[in-house]
Amino acid sequence: MVKTIPRAAAGPMSKPALMRQMQEIALVDVNCFYASVERVFDPSLEGKPLVVLSNNDGCAVTRSPEAKRLGIGVGEPWFKIAPRAREWGLIARSSNYELYGDISARVMELLGRYSAWVEVYSIDEAFLGVKGSPAELLQLGRDMKTAAARNVGVPVCVGIARTKTLAKLANKWAKHNSTFDGVCRWDSVPADRREALMAGLSVVELWGVATRLTKRLDAIGIHSVLDLSRADPVRIRDKFSVVLMRTVLELQGTPCIPMEEERVGRDQLIFSRSFSTPITTAAELRQVLSVYGQQASARLAKHHLQAKVLTAFAGTSHYNQRDTSYPSVCVPLPMPTADPVILTKAAHALLPAIHEGVKYARAGIMVTDLRPTGNQKPLELFENPHEERNIGPLMEDIARRYGRGSIGLGYAGIRGGPDWSMKRGMRSPRYTTHWDELPLVKAA
C-alpha cells in the first residue's frame, strides 16, 4: 500500500505562490555580524581577535574568526577570559545595538535592489527570491557579495537553492569552504559532493532542528542530514510532526516553506533586561516599568497592533540565596490598546508586590492577546480618549527624529541613563545614529 502526502500538509498554493515556487531562493548572511560592523568604522580591528559582549558586558555573543581560533566559545563569560585578554591580544566591545540596527537596515535596503521579494529573517540575514540560469544566479550572488562589501563595508556569504532549507545549507558551505569564495548554488555542485557534505553534518546542524529532536532521530538511526534527506516524509510526519516532514521535503528539493513579505503572527512582545546595578526600591522599579510601557507602546504602534493583556514581573538574582523574590501580575486591559498611558498604569500594578530593600536584578513586561489596530472598535462608553490623540505614535515619531532620550512619559521622561540602565563600558560610538558621535575624517 502506497501512502500519499496530503496536500494540506504543505499548504494550498495560490497562483502567485506557484509562480514564486518556480524561482530559486538566495540566503544572504553577514559573517560575524556584530564583529564585522565594529570593523567597518575601526579598521585597526581587522585581523585581531575580537569579541562583542552581551547585555551588561556579560558574555561573548559574537567572535571574530581570530577569536574562535583562540578557543573562545559562544556564551563564554567575559570575567573568565578578561584576565588573558592582554596576553592573547583580544579586544572586547560592548553591544552597540543602535549601530548594528542601522547597518542591518542598510544591508537589507541594498539587497532589495536585487530582488522584488525580500524576507528579512533576522538582523543579519535575509531570503531573496531570485531567477535566472545557473550562471546568472552565481553571478547575482557574487554581485550582492561585492556590493555589500563596497557600499556598506560588511562581508556576506550567499547560498542559493530551490528551497529555504537547502539555501541555508548552501550558505553554510559557502561560509566554511574557501573554494566557493562566499557564494554557493546548491544545484551547481556535483551530486556526490552534496551528499558528502550532508553525510558529514549532524541533523542538529539543520535549520530548526533542536538537540532534543536530534536524540529522538538518533534513536531511529537518523544521524546525519543525508540520513534525514533519504527518510520517508510520511513516516517522519507520523513519528514526529508536519514541521519536520516539511524539512525532509525541502531537503529533497520540494519547497514547503514559502517566502513571506513580512513575518507576521506575533503572539506576544516581551521587554525585559537585567540591571547593571540592582534595584532596591519601588520608586526605582516604577521608572523601569514606565520605560518598558513606553517601549511596548512604540513597538505595538509600529506594527499596527493592540494588546488586550499585560503581564509585569521582576526577580532577584539566581545567585542571591538570602533574599529571593519573583513577583508578577497579569492585568487584563479594558480594551485592546497600544496607548502608553494605559500600558504604563497596568505595569505599575506590580509595585505593591515589591519588597523594599530587596535587590531586584531584572524586571520586564509582556503584552499578549495581540490583534490588528482597529479590528474591533469599542463601544463609545469604553473609548479611550488617549488613543484618539495618537500619543503613542506621536512619541515614537519624536523619538525617531530626535533620539530615544528626547521625550518620555511620566516617570519614563528621563534624559540621561539611569543607574539601572544596561552596562556598556566598552561600547564603540554610535557612528550613524547620533550627531555627536559621527566619525571624523581628517585629510593628511
Coordinates of C-alpha atoms in Angstrom, one line a residue:
M1 CA 0.0 0.0 0.0
V2 CA 1.4 3.4 -1.1
K3 CA 0.8 6.4 1.2
T4 CA 0.4 9.8 -0.4
I5 CA 1.3 13.0 1.3
P6 CA -1.8 15.1 1.9
R7 CA -1.8 18.4 0.0
A8 CA -2.9 20.3 3.1
A9 CA 0.3 19.3 4.9
A10 CA 2.3 21.6 2.8
G11 CA -0.5 24.2 2.5
P12 CA -2.6 25.2 -0.5
M13 CA -0.7 27.1 -3.2
S14 CA -2.2 30.2 -4.8
K15 CA -1.2 31.2 -8.4
P16 CA 1.3 33.9 -7.3
A17 CA 2.8 31.4 -4.8
L18 CA 3.2 28.8 -7.5
M19 CA 4.9 31.3 -9.7
R20 CA 7.3 32.1 -6.8
Q21 CA 8.0 28.3 -6.4
M22 CA 9.5 28.4 -9.9
Q23 CA 12.3 30.7 -8.8
E24 CA 15.2 29.8 -6.5
I25 CA 15.9 31.3 -3.1
A26 CA 19.1 33.1 -2.0
L27 CA 20.0 33.3 1.6
V28 CA 22.4 36.3 2.3
D29 CA 24.0 36.2 5.7
V30 CA 26.5 38.7 7.1
N31 CA 29.6 37.0 8.5
C32 CA 30.1 37.5 12.3
F33 CA 27.7 40.4 12.0
Y34 CA 28.4 42.4 15.2
A35 CA 32.2 42.0 14.9
S36 CA 32.1 42.9 11.2
V37 CA 30.1 46.1 11.9
E38 CA 32.6 47.1 14.6
R39 CA 35.4 46.8 11.9
V40 CA 33.5 49.0 9.4
F41 CA 34.4 52.2 11.3
D42 CA 37.6 50.9 13.1
P43 CA 39.9 49.2 10.5
S44 CA 42.5 48.7 13.2
L45 CA 40.4 45.8 14.4
E46 CA 41.0 43.9 11.2
G47 CA 42.9 40.6 11.7
K48 CA 42.7 40.9 15.5
P49 CA 40.8 38.6 17.8
L50 CA 37.5 40.5 18.7
V51 CA 34.5 39.6 20.8
V52 CA 31.3 41.5 21.2
L53 CA 29.7 41.1 24.6
S54 CA 26.0 40.6 25.6
N55 CA 23.9 42.9 27.8
N56 CA 25.8 44.3 30.8
D57 CA 29.1 43.0 29.3
G58 CA 28.2 39.5 30.5
C59 CA 29.5 37.1 27.9
A60 CA 30.8 36.7 24.3
V61 CA 27.9 36.6 21.8
T62 CA 29.9 37.2 18.6
R63 CA 33.5 36.2 18.0
S64 CA 35.7 37.1 15.1
P65 CA 37.4 34.2 13.3
E66 CA 40.6 35.0 15.1
A67 CA 38.8 34.8 18.5
K68 CA 37.3 31.5 17.5
R69 CA 40.8 30.1 16.8
L70 CA 41.8 31.0 20.4
G71 CA 39.1 28.6 21.5
I72 CA 36.7 31.2 22.9
G73 CA 33.2 29.7 22.8
V74 CA 29.9 31.5 22.3
G75 CA 28.5 32.4 25.6
E76 CA 31.9 32.4 27.3
P77 CA 31.7 34.7 30.4
W78 CA 33.8 37.8 30.0
F79 CA 35.1 37.7 33.5
K80 CA 36.7 34.3 32.7
I81 CA 38.5 35.4 29.5
A82 CA 39.3 39.0 30.6
P83 CA 42.5 38.1 32.6
R84 CA 44.1 36.6 29.4
A85 CA 42.8 39.3 27.0
R86 CA 46.1 41.2 27.0
E87 CA 48.2 38.0 26.5
W88 CA 46.0 37.0 23.6
G89 CA 45.7 40.5 22.1
L90 CA 42.0 40.1 22.5
I91 CA 39.7 43.1 22.1
A92 CA 36.2 43.3 23.5
R93 CA 33.4 45.6 22.6
S94 CA 30.1 46.2 24.3
S95 CA 26.9 45.6 22.3
N96 CA 26.1 48.7 20.2
Y97 CA 22.5 47.9 19.2
E98 CA 21.9 51.3 17.6
L99 CA 24.8 50.9 15.2
Y100 CA 24.0 47.3 14.5
G101 CA 20.4 48.0 13.7
D102 CA 21.2 50.9 11.4
I103 CA 23.8 48.9 9.4
S104 CA 21.4 46.0 9.2
A105 CA 18.8 48.3 7.7
R106 CA 21.3 49.5 5.1
V107 CA 22.2 45.9 4.1
M108 CA 18.5 45.0 3.7
E109 CA 17.9 48.1 1.6
L110 CA 20.8 47.2 -0.6
L111 CA 19.5 43.6 -1.1
G112 CA 16.2 45.0 -2.1
R113 CA 17.8 46.3 -5.3
Y114 CA 18.5 42.7 -6.4
S115 CA 15.1 41.2 -5.8
A116 CA 11.5 42.4 -5.5
W117 CA 10.9 39.7 -3.0
V118 CA 13.0 40.0 0.2
E119 CA 12.1 38.4 3.5
V120 CA 14.2 39.8 6.4
Y121 CA 14.7 36.7 8.6
S122 CA 16.9 38.3 11.3
I123 CA 19.2 41.2 11.9
D124 CA 22.0 39.7 9.8
E125 CA 20.3 37.5 7.2
A126 CA 17.5 37.6 4.6
F127 CA 15.9 35.3 2.0
L128 CA 15.5 36.6 -1.6
G129 CA 13.5 35.2 -4.5
V130 CA 15.9 35.1 -7.5
K131 CA 15.5 33.9 -11.1
G132 CA 18.0 33.1 -13.8
S133 CA 20.2 30.5 -15.4
P134 CA 22.7 28.7 -13.2
A135 CA 25.5 31.1 -14.4
E136 CA 23.3 34.2 -13.9
L137 CA 22.4 33.1 -10.3
L138 CA 26.0 32.6 -9.4
Q139 CA 26.9 36.0 -10.8
L140 CA 24.0 37.6 -8.9
G141 CA 25.3 36.1 -5.7
R142 CA 28.8 37.5 -6.4
D143 CA 27.3 40.9 -7.3
M144 CA 25.5 41.0 -3.9
K145 CA 28.6 40.0 -2.1
T146 CA 30.7 42.7 -3.8
A147 CA 28.0 45.4 -3.3
A148 CA 27.7 44.6 0.5
A149 CA 31.5 44.9 0.9
R150 CA 31.8 48.1 -1.2
N151 CA 28.7 50.0 -0.3
V152 CA 28.2 49.0 3.4
G153 CA 31.6 47.5 4.3
V154 CA 30.4 44.1 5.7
P155 CA 31.3 40.7 4.4
V156 CA 28.5 38.4 3.4
C157 CA 28.0 34.8 2.1
V158 CA 25.3 33.7 -0.3
G159 CA 23.6 30.4 -0.6
I160 CA 21.2 29.7 -3.5
A161 CA 18.9 26.7 -3.8
R162 CA 15.4 25.6 -4.7
T163 CA 14.3 25.6 -1.0
K164 CA 15.0 27.6 2.1
T165 CA 16.5 24.7 3.9
L166 CA 18.9 23.9 1.1
A167 CA 19.7 27.6 0.8
K168 CA 20.7 27.5 4.5
L169 CA 23.0 24.5 3.8
A170 CA 24.5 26.2 0.7
N171 CA 25.2 29.3 2.7
K172 CA 26.9 27.2 5.4
W173 CA 29.0 25.6 2.8
A174 CA 29.9 28.9 1.2
K175 CA 31.0 30.3 4.6
H176 CA 33.2 27.3 5.6
N177 CA 34.7 26.2 2.2
S178 CA 37.0 28.7 0.7
T179 CA 36.7 27.2 -2.8
F180 CA 33.3 28.8 -3.2
D181 CA 34.6 32.3 -2.4
G182 CA 31.5 33.1 -0.4
V183 CA 28.9 32.1 -3.0
C184 CA 27.4 28.6 -3.5
R185 CA 24.5 27.5 -5.6
W186 CA 23.4 24.1 -4.4
D187 CA 22.4 22.5 -7.8
S188 CA 25.7 23.7 -9.4
V189 CA 27.7 21.4 -7.1
P190 CA 28.1 17.8 -8.2
A191 CA 25.6 15.4 -6.5
D192 CA 28.4 13.3 -4.9
R193 CA 29.9 16.3 -3.3
R194 CA 26.5 17.4 -2.0
E195 CA 25.9 14.0 -0.5
A196 CA 29.3 14.0 1.1
L197 CA 28.5 17.4 2.7
M198 CA 25.2 16.2 4.1
A199 CA 26.8 12.9 5.3
G200 CA 29.3 14.9 7.4
L201 CA 26.7 17.1 9.0
S202 CA 24.7 16.1 12.1
V203 CA 21.0 16.7 11.9
V204 CA 21.5 19.2 14.8
E205 CA 23.2 21.5 12.2
L206 CA 19.9 21.8 10.3
W207 CA 17.7 24.9 10.5
G208 CA 15.0 24.3 13.0
V209 CA 16.2 21.0 14.5
A210 CA 16.9 21.2 18.2
T211 CA 19.1 19.0 20.4
R212 CA 16.2 17.1 21.9
L213 CA 14.8 16.2 18.5
T214 CA 18.3 15.1 17.4
K215 CA 18.3 12.5 20.2
R216 CA 14.9 11.1 19.0
L217 CA 16.2 10.9 15.4
D218 CA 19.4 9.2 16.6
A219 CA 17.2 6.5 18.2
I220 CA 15.7 5.5 14.9
G221 CA 19.0 5.5 13.0
I222 CA 18.9 9.0 11.5
H223 CA 22.2 10.7 12.4
S224 CA 23.2 12.9 9.5
V225 CA 21.5 15.4 7.3
L226 CA 21.9 12.8 4.4
D227 CA 20.0 10.2 6.5
L228 CA 17.2 12.6 7.1
S229 CA 17.0 13.6 3.4
R230 CA 16.5 9.9 2.5
A231 CA 13.8 9.3 5.1
D232 CA 10.1 8.7 4.1
P233 CA 8.3 12.0 4.7
V234 CA 5.1 10.4 5.7
R235 CA 6.9 8.2 8.3
I236 CA 8.6 11.3 9.7
R237 CA 5.3 13.1 9.9
D238 CA 3.6 10.2 11.7
K239 CA 6.5 9.7 14.2
F240 CA 7.4 13.4 14.7
S241 CA 5.5 16.3 13.2
V242 CA 4.3 18.0 10.0
V243 CA 7.1 20.6 10.5
L244 CA 9.9 18.0 10.4
M245 CA 8.2 16.4 7.4
R246 CA 8.4 19.7 5.6
T247 CA 12.1 19.8 6.4
V248 CA 12.6 16.4 4.8
L249 CA 10.7 17.5 1.7
E250 CA 12.8 20.7 1.5
L251 CA 16.0 18.6 1.7
Q252 CA 14.6 16.6 -1.2
G253 CA 14.0 19.8 -3.3
T254 CA 10.3 20.3 -2.7
P255 CA 9.6 23.9 -1.5
C256 CA 7.3 23.8 1.6
I257 CA 8.3 26.9 3.5
P258 CA 7.1 29.8 1.3
M259 CA 8.6 33.2 1.0
E260 CA 6.9 35.8 3.2
E261 CA 6.7 39.6 2.5
E262 CA 6.6 40.2 6.2
R263 CA 6.9 38.0 9.3
V264 CA 3.6 38.3 11.0
G265 CA 1.5 36.4 13.5
R266 CA 3.3 37.6 16.7
D267 CA 1.6 36.2 19.8
Q268 CA 3.4 38.4 22.3
L269 CA 6.0 41.1 22.8
I270 CA 8.4 41.0 25.8
F271 CA 10.5 43.9 27.1
S272 CA 12.9 42.7 29.8
R273 CA 16.5 43.3 30.8
S274 CA 18.9 42.5 33.6
F275 CA 20.1 45.6 35.5
S276 CA 23.8 46.7 35.7
T277 CA 23.0 47.9 39.3
P278 CA 20.3 46.1 41.4
I279 CA 17.1 48.0 42.1
T280 CA 16.0 48.1 45.8
T281 CA 13.0 50.4 45.9
A282 CA 9.6 50.5 44.3
A283 CA 10.3 54.1 43.1
E284 CA 13.2 52.9 41.0
L285 CA 11.2 50.0 39.6
R286 CA 8.3 52.4 38.8
Q287 CA 10.7 54.1 36.4
V288 CA 11.8 50.8 34.8
L289 CA 8.2 49.8 34.2
S290 CA 7.3 53.2 32.8
V291 CA 10.2 52.9 30.3
Y292 CA 9.1 49.4 29.3
G293 CA 5.4 50.5 29.0
Q294 CA 6.5 53.3 26.6
Q295 CA 8.7 50.9 24.6
A296 CA 5.8 48.4 24.3
S297 CA 3.5 51.2 23.1
A298 CA 6.0 52.2 20.4
R299 CA 6.5 48.6 19.2
L300 CA 2.8 47.9 19.0
A301 CA 2.2 51.2 17.1
K302 CA 5.0 50.4 14.7
H303 CA 3.4 47.0 13.8
H304 CA -0.2 48.4 13.9
L305 CA -1.1 46.1 16.8
Q306 CA -3.0 46.4 20.1
A307 CA -2.8 44.3 23.2
K308 CA -5.5 43.0 25.5
V309 CA -3.4 41.6 28.4
L310 CA -0.2 42.9 30.1
T311 CA 2.0 40.9 32.4
A312 CA 4.6 42.6 34.6
F313 CA 7.3 40.8 36.5
A314 CA 10.5 41.2 38.5
G315 CA 13.1 38.9 40.1
T316 CA 16.2 38.7 42.2
S317 CA 19.4 37.1 41.0
H318 CA 19.6 33.3 41.0
Y319 CA 22.8 33.7 43.0
N320 CA 21.1 35.7 45.7
Q321 CA 20.0 32.9 48.1
R322 CA 19.3 35.2 51.1
D323 CA 16.6 37.5 49.7
T324 CA 14.5 35.9 46.9
S325 CA 11.5 37.5 45.3
Y326 CA 9.8 36.8 42.0
P327 CA 6.6 38.9 41.9
S328 CA 4.4 39.0 38.8
V329 CA 1.0 40.3 38.0
C330 CA -1.3 39.7 35.0
V331 CA -3.6 42.7 34.1
P332 CA -6.5 42.3 31.6
L333 CA -6.8 45.6 29.8
P334 CA -10.3 47.2 29.5
M335 CA -10.0 47.2 25.7
P336 CA -7.3 46.3 23.1
T337 CA -4.8 49.2 23.2
A338 CA -1.4 50.4 22.3
D339 CA -1.7 53.6 24.4
P340 CA 1.4 54.3 26.6
V341 CA -0.7 55.8 29.4
I342 CA -2.8 52.7 29.8
L343 CA 0.1 50.3 29.4
T344 CA 2.2 52.1 31.9
K345 CA -0.6 52.2 34.5
A346 CA -1.1 48.5 34.0
A347 CA 2.6 47.8 34.5
H348 CA 2.5 49.8 37.8
A349 CA 0.1 47.2 39.2
L350 CA 3.3 45.2 40.1
L351 CA 4.6 47.8 42.5
P352 CA 2.5 46.8 45.6
A353 CA 4.2 43.3 45.4
I354 CA 7.8 44.8 45.5
H355 CA 9.7 44.4 48.8
E356 CA 11.7 47.5 49.7
G357 CA 15.4 46.7 50.3
V358 CA 15.4 43.5 48.3
K359 CA 17.9 43.6 45.4
Y360 CA 16.0 43.0 42.2
A361 CA 18.3 42.0 39.3
R362 CA 15.8 42.2 36.4
A363 CA 12.2 43.2 35.5
G364 CA 10.0 43.3 32.5
I365 CA 6.6 43.4 30.9
M366 CA 4.9 41.2 28.4
V367 CA 1.9 42.1 26.2
T368 CA -0.2 39.3 24.8
D369 CA -3.5 38.7 23.0
L370 CA -2.4 40.9 20.2
R371 CA -4.7 42.0 17.4
P372 CA -4.6 44.4 14.5
T373 CA -5.4 48.1 15.3
G374 CA -9.0 49.0 14.7
N375 CA -10.0 45.4 14.2
Q376 CA -12.7 45.7 16.9
K377 CA -13.9 49.3 17.6
P378 CA -15.1 49.6 21.3
L379 CA -18.5 51.0 22.3
E380 CA -18.5 54.8 22.7
L381 CA -18.8 54.3 26.5
F382 CA -15.5 52.4 26.6
E383 CA -13.5 54.5 24.1
N384 CA -10.1 55.6 25.3
P385 CA -9.5 59.4 24.8
H386 CA -5.7 59.0 24.8
E387 CA -5.9 56.5 21.9
E388 CA -7.8 59.1 19.7
R389 CA -5.0 61.6 20.3
N390 CA -2.4 59.1 19.0
I391 CA 0.0 59.8 21.9
G392 CA 2.0 56.6 21.2
P393 CA 2.7 57.2 17.5
L394 CA 3.5 60.9 18.3
M395 CA 6.1 59.9 20.9
E396 CA 7.6 57.3 18.6
D397 CA 7.9 59.8 15.8
I398 CA 9.6 62.4 18.1
A399 CA 12.0 59.7 19.5
R400 CA 12.9 58.5 15.9
R401 CA 13.7 62.1 14.8
Y402 CA 15.5 63.4 17.9
G403 CA 16.7 60.3 19.8
R404 CA 15.4 58.0 22.4
G405 CA 16.2 60.3 25.3
S406 CA 14.3 63.3 23.8
I407 CA 10.9 62.5 25.2
G408 CA 9.3 60.4 27.8
L409 CA 6.0 59.8 29.5
G410 CA 5.7 60.4 33.3
Y411 CA 8.4 58.5 35.2
A412 CA 9.9 57.4 31.9
G413 CA 10.7 61.0 30.9
I414 CA 14.5 60.8 31.6
R415 CA 17.3 62.3 29.7
G416 CA 20.5 60.6 30.9
G417 CA 20.9 56.9 31.5
P418 CA 19.7 55.9 35.0
D419 CA 21.8 53.9 37.4
W420 CA 20.0 50.6 36.5
S421 CA 20.4 51.0 32.7
M422 CA 22.4 48.5 30.8
K423 CA 26.2 48.5 31.4
R424 CA 28.1 49.0 28.2
G425 CA 31.5 50.2 29.4
M426 CA 33.3 49.2 26.1
R427 CA 30.8 50.5 23.6
S428 CA 32.1 52.0 20.4
P429 CA 30.5 55.3 19.2
R430 CA 27.1 55.1 17.5
Y431 CA 28.6 56.4 14.3
T432 CA 25.5 56.6 12.1
T433 CA 22.6 57.4 14.5
H434 CA 23.9 60.2 16.9
W435 CA 25.1 63.6 15.7
D436 CA 27.7 64.0 18.5
E437 CA 29.2 60.6 17.7
L438 CA 29.7 60.9 13.9
P439 CA 33.1 59.7 12.7
L440 CA 35.6 62.4 11.9
V441 CA 37.8 62.1 8.7
K442 CA 41.0 64.2 8.6
A443 CA 42.9 64.8 5.4
A444 CA 46.7 64.4 5.6

